[in-house]
Tab-separated table of C-alpha atoms in Angstrom:
chain	number	residue	atom	x	y	z
A	706	MET	CA	25.747	44.985	-40.221
A	707	GLU	CA	25.468	45.327	-44.085
A	708	MET	CA	23.761	42.325	-45.937
A	709	ARG	CA	26.977	42.026	-48.131
A	710	THR	CA	28.910	41.187	-45.116
A	711	LYS	CA	30.050	37.440	-45.272
A	712	ILE	CA	29.644	35.288	-42.210
A	713	PHE	CA	31.593	32.208	-41.456
A	714	PHE	CA	30.755	29.619	-39.027
A	715	ARG	CA	33.308	27.755	-36.772
A	716	THR	CA	31.747	24.979	-34.543
A	717	TYR	CA	33.170	23.224	-31.703
A	718	GLY	CA	32.332	20.018	-29.626
A	719	CYS	CA	29.772	17.476	-30.096
A	720	THR	CA	27.098	16.492	-32.774
A	721	LEU	CA	24.596	18.420	-31.127
A	722	ASN	CA	26.420	21.609	-31.554
A	723	GLN	CA	27.073	20.714	-35.207
A	724	ALA	CA	23.231	20.346	-35.749
A	725	ASP	CA	22.491	23.646	-34.082
A	726	SER	CA	25.251	25.430	-36.053
A	727	LEU	CA	23.925	24.027	-39.264
A	728	ALA	CA	20.342	25.216	-38.341
A	729	ALA	CA	21.731	28.642	-37.383
A	730	LYS	CA	23.510	28.667	-40.511
A	731	ARG	CA	20.738	27.792	-42.800
A	732	PHE	CA	18.598	30.515	-41.000
A	733	VAL	CA	21.042	33.093	-41.617
A	734	GLU	CA	21.209	32.490	-45.224
A	735	LYS	CA	17.476	32.642	-45.690
A	736	SER	CA	17.599	36.116	-43.958
A	737	GLY	CA	19.667	37.379	-46.604
A	738	TYR	CA	23.020	37.158	-45.361
A	739	THR	CA	25.959	35.362	-47.356
A	740	VAL	CA	27.593	32.551	-45.637
A	741	THR	CA	31.131	31.690	-46.664
A	742	GLU	CA	33.276	28.637	-45.810
A	743	SER	CA	36.488	31.055	-46.024
A	744	GLN	CA	37.161	32.751	-42.724
A	745	ASP	CA	39.561	35.069	-44.358
A	746	GLU	CA	36.801	36.661	-46.518
A	747	ALA	CA	34.303	36.981	-43.727
A	748	GLY	CA	33.730	40.001	-41.787
A	749	CYS	CA	31.770	38.208	-38.990
A	750	VAL	CA	32.799	34.897	-37.348
A	751	VAL	CA	29.956	33.027	-35.242
A	752	LEU	CA	31.658	30.722	-32.892
A	753	PHE	CA	29.375	27.551	-31.623
A	754	THR	CA	31.137	26.893	-28.630
A	755	CYS	CA	31.628	24.113	-25.938
A	756	ALA	CA	32.018	24.454	-22.315
A	757	VAL	CA	32.710	20.679	-21.253
A	758	ARG	CA	36.764	21.223	-20.643
A	759	ARG	CA	38.590	24.170	-19.704
A	760	GLU	CA	41.066	23.584	-22.229
A	761	THR	CA	38.446	23.970	-24.958
A	762	GLU	CA	37.311	27.106	-23.303
A	763	ASP	CA	40.755	28.596	-23.196
A	764	ARG	CA	41.285	27.740	-27.023
A	765	ILE	CA	37.778	29.049	-27.943
A	766	LEU	CA	38.487	32.461	-26.059
A	767	SER	CA	41.878	32.495	-27.601
A	768	ASN	CA	40.469	32.284	-30.946
A	769	ALA	CA	37.890	34.879	-30.408
A	770	LYS	CA	40.780	37.338	-29.286
A	771	GLU	CA	42.689	36.551	-32.565
A	772	LEU	CA	39.707	36.969	-34.748
A	773	GLU	CA	38.769	40.473	-32.935
A	774	GLY	CA	42.573	41.313	-33.315
A	775	ILE	CA	42.542	41.186	-37.030
A	776	GLY	CA	39.207	43.243	-37.338
A	777	LYS	CA	36.560	40.584	-37.501
A	778	LYS	CA	33.176	40.900	-35.845
A	779	VAL	CA	32.882	38.059	-33.324
A	780	VAL	CA	29.487	36.414	-32.289
A	781	VAL	CA	29.881	33.582	-29.360
A	782	ALA	CA	26.920	31.467	-29.260
A	783	SER	CA	25.847	28.013	-27.757
A	784	CYS	CA	26.909	26.296	-24.667
A	785	LEU	CA	29.967	28.637	-23.408
A	786	ALA	CA	28.096	31.728	-24.231
A	787	ALA	CA	25.030	30.408	-22.341
A	788	SER	CA	27.056	28.971	-19.164
A	789	ARG	CA	29.632	31.704	-18.862
A	790	PRO	CA	28.602	35.100	-20.598
A	791	GLY	CA	30.564	37.285	-18.211
A	792	LYS	CA	33.801	35.197	-18.817
A	793	VAL	CA	33.300	35.744	-22.597
A	794	LEU	CA	32.830	39.384	-22.348
A	795	THR	CA	35.522	39.942	-19.773
A	796	SER	CA	38.034	38.157	-22.007
A	797	VAL	CA	36.756	39.560	-25.397
A	798	PRO	CA	35.125	42.799	-24.563
A	799	GLY	CA	34.197	43.511	-28.363
A	800	ALA	CA	32.431	40.176	-28.858
A	801	VAL	CA	28.522	39.663	-29.218
A	802	VAL	CA	27.376	36.893	-26.710
A	803	PHE	CA	24.393	35.087	-28.059
A	804	VAL	CA	22.790	33.025	-25.170
A	805	GLY	CA	21.209	30.643	-27.531
A	806	ALA	CA	21.924	28.004	-30.384
A	807	ASP	CA	19.364	27.199	-33.038
A	808	HIS	CA	17.455	30.307	-32.386
A	809	GLU	CA	16.198	32.945	-34.753
A	810	GLU	CA	17.491	35.794	-32.692
A	811	ILE	CA	20.965	34.826	-33.953
A	812	VAL	CA	20.144	37.492	-36.689
A	813	GLN	CA	19.780	40.279	-34.046
A	814	ALA	CA	23.312	38.936	-32.762
A	815	LEU	CA	24.865	39.766	-36.061
A	816	GLU	CA	23.397	43.194	-36.042
A	817	ALA	CA	24.117	44.050	-32.407
A	818	HIS	CA	26.709	46.463	-31.162
A	819	PRO	CA	30.149	44.957	-29.885
A	820	GLY	CA	29.900	43.970	-26.169
A	821	SER	CA	26.082	43.205	-26.516
A	822	LEU	CA	24.086	40.269	-24.973
A	823	VAL	CA	21.396	38.696	-27.008
A	824	TYR	CA	19.047	36.265	-25.943
A	825	GLY	CA	17.664	33.529	-28.143
A	826	ARG	CA	13.972	32.651	-27.788
A	827	ALA	CA	12.388	31.361	-31.005
A	828	ARG	CA	13.652	28.031	-32.486
A	829	THR	CA	14.424	27.904	-36.161
A	830	ALA	CA	13.037	25.365	-38.454
A	831	VAL	CA	14.857	22.049	-38.956
A	832	PRO	CA	17.444	22.987	-41.959
A	833	THR	CA	17.794	21.241	-45.129
A	834	SER	CA	21.558	20.144	-46.319
A	835	SER	CA	23.087	18.628	-49.146
A	836	SER	CA	25.533	16.970	-46.625
A	837	MET	CA	26.042	13.193	-46.696
A	838	VAL	CA	26.170	13.006	-43.030
A	839	TYR	CA	23.106	14.865	-41.390
A	840	PRO	CA	23.100	15.734	-37.749
A	841	LEU	CA	19.555	15.727	-36.441
A	842	LYS	CA	18.781	17.207	-32.958
A	843	ILE	CA	15.782	15.241	-31.454
A	844	SER	CA	15.880	16.476	-28.017
A	845	GLU	CA	17.710	19.047	-25.701
A	846	GLY	CA	18.480	19.186	-22.158
A	847	CYS	CA	18.241	16.080	-19.939
A	848	VAL	CA	16.653	14.824	-16.546
A	849	SER	CA	20.158	14.033	-15.102
A	850	ASN	CA	21.867	16.358	-12.662
A	851	CYS	CA	25.588	15.395	-12.821
A	852	TYR	CA	27.826	17.316	-10.446
A	853	PHE	CA	30.501	17.937	-13.087
A	854	CYS	CA	28.229	18.900	-16.079
A	855	ILE	CA	28.253	22.448	-17.292
A	856	THR	CA	26.154	21.687	-20.173
A	857	LYS	CA	23.314	21.275	-17.939
A	858	VAL	CA	23.923	24.918	-17.039
A	859	ALA	CA	23.882	25.832	-20.509
A	860	ARG	CA	20.851	23.793	-21.623
A	861	PRO	CA	18.935	23.352	-18.542
A	862	ARG	CA	15.418	22.372	-19.891
A	863	LEU	CA	14.447	19.019	-21.555
A	864	TRP	CA	12.507	19.611	-25.019
A	865	SER	CA	12.131	16.858	-27.514
A	866	ARG	CA	11.152	17.309	-31.072
A	867	PRO	CA	7.920	15.944	-32.281
A	868	SER	CA	8.186	12.424	-33.931
A	869	SER	CA	6.341	13.355	-37.013
A	870	GLU	CA	8.745	16.213	-37.714
A	871	ILE	CA	11.929	13.911	-37.110
A	872	VAL	CA	10.471	11.544	-39.781
A	873	ASN	CA	9.987	14.285	-42.114
A	874	VAL	CA	13.389	15.794	-41.636
A	875	VAL	CA	14.911	12.191	-42.196
A	876	ASN	CA	13.278	11.617	-45.359
A	877	ARG	CA	13.996	15.224	-46.533
A	878	ALA	CA	17.698	14.794	-45.565
A	879	VAL	CA	17.945	11.225	-47.430
A	880	GLN	CA	16.189	12.551	-50.676
A	881	GLY	CA	18.624	15.536	-50.528
A	882	GLY	CA	21.561	13.183	-50.518
A	883	ALA	CA	22.292	12.181	-46.905
A	884	VAL	CA	23.501	8.680	-46.647
A	885	GLU	CA	23.751	8.943	-42.773
A	886	VAL	CA	21.448	10.524	-40.323
A	887	ASP	CA	22.862	10.989	-36.680
A	888	LEU	CA	20.144	11.269	-34.119
A	889	THR	CA	21.589	13.850	-31.590
A	890	SER	CA	20.891	15.119	-28.135
A	891	MET	CA	22.471	15.511	-24.843
A	892	ASP	CA	20.749	12.180	-23.902
A	893	ASN	CA	19.105	10.296	-26.520
A	894	ALA	CA	17.396	8.030	-23.897
A	895	ASP	CA	15.493	11.102	-22.388
A	896	TYR	CA	13.532	11.449	-25.611
A	897	PHE	CA	10.064	11.544	-24.828
A	898	GLU	CA	6.800	12.796	-27.005
A	899	PRO	CA	3.615	12.662	-24.860
A	900	PRO	CA	1.732	10.209	-24.366
A	901	ALA	CA	4.247	7.421	-24.757
A	902	THR	CA	6.736	7.683	-27.547
A	903	ARG	CA	10.407	7.097	-26.638
A	904	LEU	CA	13.473	6.428	-28.410
A	905	PRO	CA	12.817	2.913	-29.457
A	906	ALA	CA	9.330	3.776	-30.753
A	907	LEU	CA	10.952	6.971	-32.591
A	908	VAL	CA	13.370	4.800	-34.379
A	909	LEU	CA	10.884	2.035	-35.318
A	910	LYS	CA	8.803	5.092	-36.654
A	911	ILE	CA	11.588	6.399	-38.741
A	912	LEU	CA	12.626	3.110	-40.200
A	913	HIS	CA	8.955	2.112	-40.904
A	914	GLU	CA	8.192	5.415	-42.618
A	915	THR	CA	11.568	6.143	-44.565
A	916	ASN	CA	11.701	3.746	-47.490
A	917	LEU	CA	15.079	4.931	-48.755
A	918	GLN	CA	18.571	3.526	-48.267
A	919	PHE	CA	20.851	4.994	-45.658
A	920	ARG	CA	22.182	4.539	-42.221
A	921	LEU	CA	20.946	5.636	-39.038
A	922	ARG	CA	23.049	6.329	-36.020
A	923	LEU	CA	21.896	6.718	-32.411
A	924	GLY	CA	23.758	9.160	-30.234
A	925	MET	CA	24.906	9.164	-26.646
A	926	MET	CA	22.760	7.830	-23.915
A	927	ASN	CA	23.306	7.857	-20.213
A	928	PRO	CA	23.751	4.452	-18.636
A	929	ALA	CA	20.587	4.662	-16.228
A	930	GLY	CA	18.243	5.639	-19.071
A	931	ALA	CA	19.727	3.543	-21.501
A	932	LEU	CA	19.141	0.203	-19.354
A	933	ARG	CA	15.502	0.878	-19.287
A	934	ILE	CA	15.163	1.239	-23.070
A	935	LEU	CA	17.497	-1.561	-24.429
A	936	PRO	CA	15.240	-4.357	-24.572
A	937	ALA	CA	12.859	-2.287	-26.476
A	938	LEU	CA	15.884	-1.225	-28.857
A	939	GLU	CA	17.340	-4.823	-29.234
A	940	PRO	CA	14.902	-6.019	-31.946
A	941	LEU	CA	15.612	-2.819	-34.054
A	942	PHE	CA	19.226	-3.638	-34.744
A	943	SER	CA	17.910	-6.502	-37.169
A	944	ASP	CA	17.323	-3.857	-39.645
A	945	GLU	CA	20.392	-3.196	-41.422
A	946	ARG	CA	19.808	0.585	-41.779
A	947	LEU	CA	20.247	0.962	-37.919
A	948	TYR	CA	24.252	1.177	-37.159
A	949	ARG	CA	24.794	-1.748	-34.626
A	950	PHE	CA	26.543	0.995	-32.369
A	951	LEU	CA	25.712	2.214	-29.079
A	952	HIS	CA	27.544	5.105	-26.870
A	953	ILE	CA	26.949	4.747	-23.417
A	954	PRO	CA	29.160	6.922	-20.905
A	955	LEU	CA	30.086	4.870	-17.941
A	956	GLN	CA	32.518	7.753	-16.577
A	957	SER	CA	33.975	5.332	-13.815
A	958	GLY	CA	34.006	1.755	-13.046
A	959	ASP	CA	33.591	2.355	-9.212
A	960	GLU	CA	30.364	2.715	-7.981
A	961	GLU	CA	31.281	5.191	-5.201
A	962	VAL	CA	32.772	7.542	-7.735
A	963	VAL	CA	29.721	7.254	-9.731
A	964	ARG	CA	27.364	8.229	-6.744
A	965	SER	CA	29.460	10.892	-6.120
A	966	MET	CA	29.025	12.363	-9.510
A	967	ASN	CA	25.145	12.139	-8.470
A	968	ARG	CA	24.745	9.240	-11.538
A	969	HIS	CA	22.210	6.650	-10.488
A	970	TYR	CA	23.610	3.194	-11.863
A	971	GLU	CA	26.217	0.518	-10.619
A	972	PRO	CA	28.996	0.268	-13.535
A	973	LEU	CA	29.397	-3.508	-13.165
A	974	ALA	CA	25.634	-4.088	-13.784
A	975	VAL	CA	25.804	-1.858	-16.788
A	976	ALA	CA	28.684	-3.639	-18.052
A	977	LYS	CA	26.969	-6.931	-17.643
A	978	ALA	CA	23.834	-5.801	-19.501
A	979	LEU	CA	25.966	-4.533	-22.362
A	980	SER	CA	27.895	-7.883	-22.610
A	981	SER	CA	24.757	-9.686	-22.742
A	982	LEU	CA	23.276	-7.708	-25.254
A	983	LYS	CA	26.344	-7.975	-27.496
A	984	GLU	CA	25.996	-11.890	-27.105
A	985	ARG	CA	22.425	-11.573	-28.758
A	986	VAL	CA	23.169	-8.714	-31.251
A	987	THR	CA	25.893	-9.930	-33.631
A	988	GLY	CA	28.626	-7.388	-34.252
A	989	LEU	CA	27.332	-4.813	-31.767
A	990	ARG	CA	29.969	-2.006	-30.934
A	991	VAL	CA	29.672	-0.143	-27.642
A	992	ALA	CA	31.738	2.962	-27.034
A	993	THR	CA	32.131	4.526	-23.526
A	994	ASP	CA	33.360	7.778	-22.031
A	995	ILE	CA	35.959	7.644	-18.930
A	996	MET	CA	36.770	10.561	-16.598
A	997	VAL	CA	40.128	10.128	-14.857
A	998	GLY	CA	40.861	12.191	-11.878
A	999	TYR	CA	37.365	13.175	-10.709
A	1000	PRO	CA	37.638	14.584	-7.024
A	1001	THR	CA	36.636	11.513	-5.182
A	1002	GLU	CA	38.427	9.004	-7.218
A	1003	THR	CA	41.084	6.947	-4.968
A	1004	GLU	CA	43.716	4.813	-6.437
A	1005	GLU	CA	41.686	1.904	-5.829
A	1006	ALA	CA	38.505	3.602	-7.464
A	1007	PHE	CA	40.754	4.207	-10.719
A	1008	GLU	CA	42.098	0.496	-10.741
A	1009	ARG	CA	38.493	-0.643	-10.698
A	1010	THR	CA	37.987	1.419	-13.867
A	1011	ILE	CA	41.018	0.018	-15.317
A	1012	ALA	CA	39.882	-3.648	-14.667
A	1013	LEU	CA	36.503	-3.037	-16.082
A	1014	LEU	CA	37.832	-1.596	-19.407
A	1015	ARG	CA	40.349	-4.641	-19.432
A	1016	THR	CA	37.341	-6.970	-19.941
A	1017	GLY	CA	36.840	-5.735	-23.439
A	1018	VAL	CA	32.914	-5.003	-22.975
A	1019	PHE	CA	33.702	-1.603	-24.427
A	1020	ASP	CA	34.883	-1.441	-27.938
A	1021	LYS	CA	35.760	2.270	-28.240
A	1022	ILE	CA	36.882	4.395	-25.178
A	1023	HIS	CA	36.901	7.970	-25.000
A	1024	MET	CA	39.189	8.931	-21.928
A	1025	PHE	CA	39.468	12.549	-20.576
A	1026	ARG	CA	41.070	14.173	-17.519
A	1027	PHE	CA	38.599	15.967	-15.382
A	1028	THR	CA	39.034	19.627	-14.973
A	1029	PRO	CA	36.484	21.593	-12.645
A	1030	ARG	CA	33.859	23.888	-14.398
A	1031	SER	CA	32.316	26.836	-12.945
A	1032	HIS	CA	28.860	26.736	-11.664
A	1033	THR	CA	29.167	22.835	-11.076
A	1034	LYS	CA	28.815	20.953	-7.522
A	1035	ALA	CA	32.219	19.197	-8.686
A	1036	ALA	CA	34.227	22.399	-8.642
A	1037	SER	CA	33.659	23.060	-4.984
A	1038	MET	CA	34.898	19.633	-3.985
A	1039	PRO	CA	38.543	19.035	-2.832
A	1040	GLN	CA	40.605	18.614	-5.931
A	1041	LEU	CA	43.263	15.836	-6.736
A	1042	GLY	CA	46.677	17.083	-7.821
A	1043	GLU	CA	47.526	17.490	-11.526
A	1044	SER	CA	50.258	15.064	-11.198
A	1045	VAL	CA	47.957	12.545	-10.039
A	1046	LYS	CA	45.543	13.192	-12.836
A	1047	LYS	CA	48.563	13.160	-15.241
A	1048	ARG	CA	49.793	9.725	-14.044
A	1049	ARG	CA	46.455	8.137	-14.125
A	1050	SER	CA	45.299	9.505	-17.633
A	1051	GLU	CA	48.653	8.498	-19.054
A	1052	ALA	CA	48.284	4.734	-17.525
A	1053	ALA	CA	44.439	4.789	-18.845
A	1054	SER	CA	45.526	5.886	-22.227
A	1055	GLN	CA	48.096	3.056	-22.673
A	1056	VAL	CA	45.402	0.380	-21.583
A	1057	ILE	CA	42.930	2.074	-24.116
A	1058	ARG	CA	45.493	1.866	-26.811
A	1059	GLU	CA	46.234	-1.618	-26.393
A	1060	LEU	CA	42.474	-2.481	-26.237
A	1061	HIS	CA	41.921	-0.583	-29.424
A	1062	GLU	CA	44.789	-2.254	-31.135
A	1063	ARG	CA	43.541	-5.508	-30.053
A	1064	LYS	CA	40.114	-5.138	-31.063
A	1065	ASN	CA	40.725	-3.555	-34.708
A	1066	ARG	CA	43.298	-6.355	-35.646
A	1067	ASP	CA	40.465	-8.824	-35.479
A	1068	TYR	CA	39.274	-6.981	-38.719
A	1069	VAL	CA	42.535	-7.647	-40.621
A	1070	ASN	CA	41.877	-9.687	-44.006
A	1071	ARG	CA	38.284	-9.677	-43.370
A	1072	THR	CA	35.838	-8.569	-46.222
A	1073	LEU	CA	33.306	-6.027	-45.061
A	1074	ARG	CA	30.324	-4.118	-46.582
A	1075	VAL	CA	31.026	-0.320	-45.838
A	1076	LEU	CA	29.325	3.119	-46.397
A	1077	VAL	CA	31.596	5.569	-47.771
A	1078	THR	CA	30.456	8.877	-46.045
A	1079	GLY	CA	33.017	11.508	-46.909
A	1080	GLY	CA	36.500	12.035	-48.270
A	1081	THR	CA	39.487	14.248	-48.748
A	1082	ALA	CA	41.989	14.821	-51.558
A	1083	SER	CA	43.955	11.992	-49.961
A	1084	ARG	CA	41.372	9.471	-48.652
A	1085	ASP	CA	37.934	8.330	-48.327
A	1086	GLU	CA	36.054	7.658	-45.093
A	1087	ALA	CA	33.533	4.964	-44.746
A	1088	ARG	CA	31.888	3.106	-41.798
A	1089	THR	CA	31.172	-0.702	-41.066
A	1090	GLU	CA	27.684	-1.969	-40.180
A	1091	ASN	CA	28.817	-1.357	-36.753
A	1092	TYR	CA	30.181	2.253	-37.020
A	1093	THR	CA	33.837	1.281	-37.195
A	1094	LYS	CA	35.752	3.923	-39.208
A	1095	VAL	CA	37.660	2.738	-42.380
A	1096	TYR	CA	40.069	4.858	-44.605
A	1097	LEU	CA	40.278	3.821	-48.319
A	1098	PRO	CA	42.251	5.177	-51.258
A	1099	TYR	CA	40.657	8.359	-52.362
A	1100	ASN	CA	38.012	7.805	-55.056
A	1101	PRO	CA	35.266	10.237	-55.855
A	1102	SER	CA	32.962	8.102	-57.490
A	1103	LEU	CA	32.584	5.909	-54.204
A	1104	LEU	CA	31.058	8.569	-52.216
A	1105	GLY	CA	27.654	7.953	-50.794
A	1106	LYS	CA	27.822	4.295	-51.791
A	1107	PHE	CA	28.039	0.874	-50.198
A	1108	VAL	CA	30.788	-0.926	-51.232
A	1109	TYR	CA	33.105	-4.148	-50.215
A	1110	VAL	CA	36.565	-3.650	-48.851
A	1111	THR	CA	39.168	-5.740	-47.628
A	1112	ILE	CA	40.832	-4.601	-44.629
A	1113	ARG	CA	44.441	-4.627	-44.856
A	1114	ASP	CA	45.951	-2.652	-42.124
A	1115	THR	CA	44.718	-0.923	-38.690
A	1116	THR	CA	45.510	1.643	-36.107
A	1117	PRO	CA	44.219	2.179	-32.767
A	1118	GLU	CA	41.659	4.781	-34.391
A	1119	HIS	CA	40.577	3.253	-37.892
A	1120	LEU	CA	40.938	0.480	-39.895
A	1121	VAL	CA	42.644	0.793	-43.642
A	1122	GLY	CA	40.706	-0.889	-46.343
A	1123	GLU	CA	40.980	-1.686	-49.940
A	1124	PRO	CA	37.827	-1.918	-52.203
A	1125	LEU	CA	37.348	-5.268	-54.137
A	1126	GLU	CA	37.390	-4.947	-58.046
A	1127	ASP	CA	34.254	-7.154	-58.038
A	1128	GLN	CA	31.477	-5.273	-56.040
A	1129	ASN	CA	28.934	-8.135	-56.487
A	1130	CYS	CA	30.027	-10.559	-53.964
């Protein structure tokens, strides 16, 4: 490919994928290529893909076919490429499949002939960015082996970035304009640097060695690992730079379903531990993920999940309908009917919506200090100290700043705020 050919990156999925895409993008630029933010003017489109759900896979492959149909060179990278390369090439024969993510061989993929398979081996350096919200990958892979998880197929080995490098990147990102740094991985609780540095020690090191104003967000942690490190994490929430926020995916409120997923914890014990932690850490907000329609989920098991959600221990709930993924053990189990999964997901969605509405209404008429992390032509987006999303009237002068706002309205997904005229309160 000629150097003058412009490259466009499109990223699907999680913050981990966003971090990998950013690293690849910056490496491609340093290698002499021009990266554009306009797909129309690009000769090549690199798709950083997600394989978690079948619907997402179908959308990605459809997008790749469309791009190929209008004459774009297509490079398919990351999780879908790593877990289902044959499926990609069968669906889009002219694509280049890059079995890698933040790897230097991305340049070889840009140069490869249509229909090629390129493997990534050498990791790129952690990139710099002028973005106000900086995704930072601290590890890849995990020690779990959940029966529904195709991401484990795509990223099977656990690797952790050295803590000194992470601290340096955080300092560099904040000095470059970032006001929020998101620590991301497949499972933050699995982070480990020999001989004894786990996530709490890493966070303490970041906070101790970064003497700048910013906010640090912890990414997802699976319950079994999270329970082991919560006592050490708890005192760190006293530092206002650490969002009082945890993302701990329970998946089900039924112990038998959890065991059949090959996940090793008791849902009620997790909920009890988190409830106790919330009593000690004022304002702590906990998000979770719930999977509806797993093959072993009975009607009674589904009702146990709903009952646990109604307790209110979780403040933000991401619910999704189970879809079997190739190469996973759950795909070989007898499946529930789509009508059953649809009915349960609709029932769960209603409960979750009511819970979110109730939680968010508690903020109305309160004055909060928020960090403005981004904006569009119509509104600014900010975050409270516990990572609750707040929309504000558009004002570019507020971007990247801490401001006081009064909450005037809510939706199930966010708060609506109005900045105070006097910001000295």
